[in-house]
Short mmCIF file of N, CA and C in Angstrom, two decimals:
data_model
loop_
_atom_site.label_atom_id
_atom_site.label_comp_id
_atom_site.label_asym_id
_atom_site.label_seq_id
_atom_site.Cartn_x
_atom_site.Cartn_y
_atom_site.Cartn_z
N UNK A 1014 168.71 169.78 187.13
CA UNK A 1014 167.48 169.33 186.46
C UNK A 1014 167.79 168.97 185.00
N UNK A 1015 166.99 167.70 184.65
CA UNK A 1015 167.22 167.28 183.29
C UNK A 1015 166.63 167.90 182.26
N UNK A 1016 166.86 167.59 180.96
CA UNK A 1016 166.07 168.29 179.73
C UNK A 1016 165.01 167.83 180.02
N UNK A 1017 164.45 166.80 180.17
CA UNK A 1017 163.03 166.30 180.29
C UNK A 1017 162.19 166.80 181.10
N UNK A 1018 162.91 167.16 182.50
CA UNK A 1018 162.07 167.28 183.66
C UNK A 1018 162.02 168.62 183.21
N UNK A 1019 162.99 169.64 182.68
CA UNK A 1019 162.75 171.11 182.19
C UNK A 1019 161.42 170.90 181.45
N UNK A 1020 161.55 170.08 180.21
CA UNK A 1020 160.57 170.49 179.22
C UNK A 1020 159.12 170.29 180.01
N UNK A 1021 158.82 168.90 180.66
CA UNK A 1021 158.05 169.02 181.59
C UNK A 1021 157.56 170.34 181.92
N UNK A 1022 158.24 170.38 183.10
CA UNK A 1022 157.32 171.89 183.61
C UNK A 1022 157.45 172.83 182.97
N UNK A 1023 158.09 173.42 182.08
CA UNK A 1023 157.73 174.43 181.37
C UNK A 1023 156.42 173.89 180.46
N UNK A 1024 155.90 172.85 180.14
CA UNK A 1024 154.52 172.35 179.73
C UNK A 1024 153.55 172.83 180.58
N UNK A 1025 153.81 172.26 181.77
CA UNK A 1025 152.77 172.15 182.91
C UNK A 1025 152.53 173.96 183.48
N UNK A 1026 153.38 174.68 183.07
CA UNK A 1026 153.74 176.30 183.24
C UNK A 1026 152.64 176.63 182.29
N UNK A 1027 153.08 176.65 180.94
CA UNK A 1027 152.27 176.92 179.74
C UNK A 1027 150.59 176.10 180.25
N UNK A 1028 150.47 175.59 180.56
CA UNK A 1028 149.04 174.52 180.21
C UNK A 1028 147.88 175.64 182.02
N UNK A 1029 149.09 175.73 182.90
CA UNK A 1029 148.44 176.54 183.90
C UNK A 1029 148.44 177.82 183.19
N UNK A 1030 148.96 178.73 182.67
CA UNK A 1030 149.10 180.39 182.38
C UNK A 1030 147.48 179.97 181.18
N UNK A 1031 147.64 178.94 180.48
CA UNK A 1031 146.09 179.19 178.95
C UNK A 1031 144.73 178.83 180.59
N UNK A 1032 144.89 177.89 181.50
CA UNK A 1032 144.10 177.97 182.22
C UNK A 1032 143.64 179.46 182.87
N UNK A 1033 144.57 179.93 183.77
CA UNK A 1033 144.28 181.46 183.71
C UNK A 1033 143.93 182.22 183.02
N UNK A 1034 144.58 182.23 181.85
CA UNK A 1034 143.96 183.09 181.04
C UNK A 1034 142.82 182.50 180.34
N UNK A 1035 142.07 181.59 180.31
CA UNK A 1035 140.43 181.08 180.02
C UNK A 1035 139.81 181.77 181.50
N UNK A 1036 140.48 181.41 182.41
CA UNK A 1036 139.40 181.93 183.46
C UNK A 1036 138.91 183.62 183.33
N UNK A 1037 140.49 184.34 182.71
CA UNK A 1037 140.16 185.77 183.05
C UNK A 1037 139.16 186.49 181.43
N UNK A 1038 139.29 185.64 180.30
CA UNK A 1038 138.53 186.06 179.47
C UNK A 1038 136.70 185.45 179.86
N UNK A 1039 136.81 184.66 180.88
CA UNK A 1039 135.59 184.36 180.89
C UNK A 1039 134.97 185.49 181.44
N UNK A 1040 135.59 186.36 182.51
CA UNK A 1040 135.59 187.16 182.91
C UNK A 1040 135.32 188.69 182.57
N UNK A 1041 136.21 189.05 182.14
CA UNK A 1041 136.10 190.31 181.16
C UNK A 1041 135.48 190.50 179.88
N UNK A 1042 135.11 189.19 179.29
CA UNK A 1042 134.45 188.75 177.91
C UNK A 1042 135.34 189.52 176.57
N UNK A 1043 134.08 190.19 176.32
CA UNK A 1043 134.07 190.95 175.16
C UNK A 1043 135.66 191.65 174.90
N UNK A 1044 135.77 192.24 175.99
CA UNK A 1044 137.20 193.24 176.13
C UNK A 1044 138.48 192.18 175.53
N UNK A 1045 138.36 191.31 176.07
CA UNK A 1045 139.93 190.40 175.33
C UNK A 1045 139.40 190.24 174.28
N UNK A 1046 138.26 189.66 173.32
CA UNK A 1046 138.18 189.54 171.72
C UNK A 1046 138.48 191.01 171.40
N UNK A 1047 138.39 191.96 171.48
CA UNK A 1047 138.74 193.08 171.00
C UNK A 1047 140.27 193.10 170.61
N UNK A 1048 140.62 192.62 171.96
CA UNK A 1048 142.49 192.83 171.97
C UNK A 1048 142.87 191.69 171.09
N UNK A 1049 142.33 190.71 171.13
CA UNK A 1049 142.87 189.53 170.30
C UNK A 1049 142.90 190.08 168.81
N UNK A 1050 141.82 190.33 167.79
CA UNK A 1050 141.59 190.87 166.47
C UNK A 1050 142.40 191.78 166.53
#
């Protein structure tokens, strides 16, 4: 695999994991702003 096609999906990696993790703070709410501050 090339540098490109690496950097690629490690994008497309990163861009799915902030999706998950929007879904699971939508979820739990309050509790992740706590952890974030």
């Amino acid at each position: 695999m090339d540098e490109a096609e690496a950097k690629l999906s490690a994008e497309a990696l990163r861009k799915k994991e902030e999706k998950e993790r929007a879904r699971q703070m939508k979820k739990s709410g309050p509790k992740v702003k706590m952890l974030r501050s």
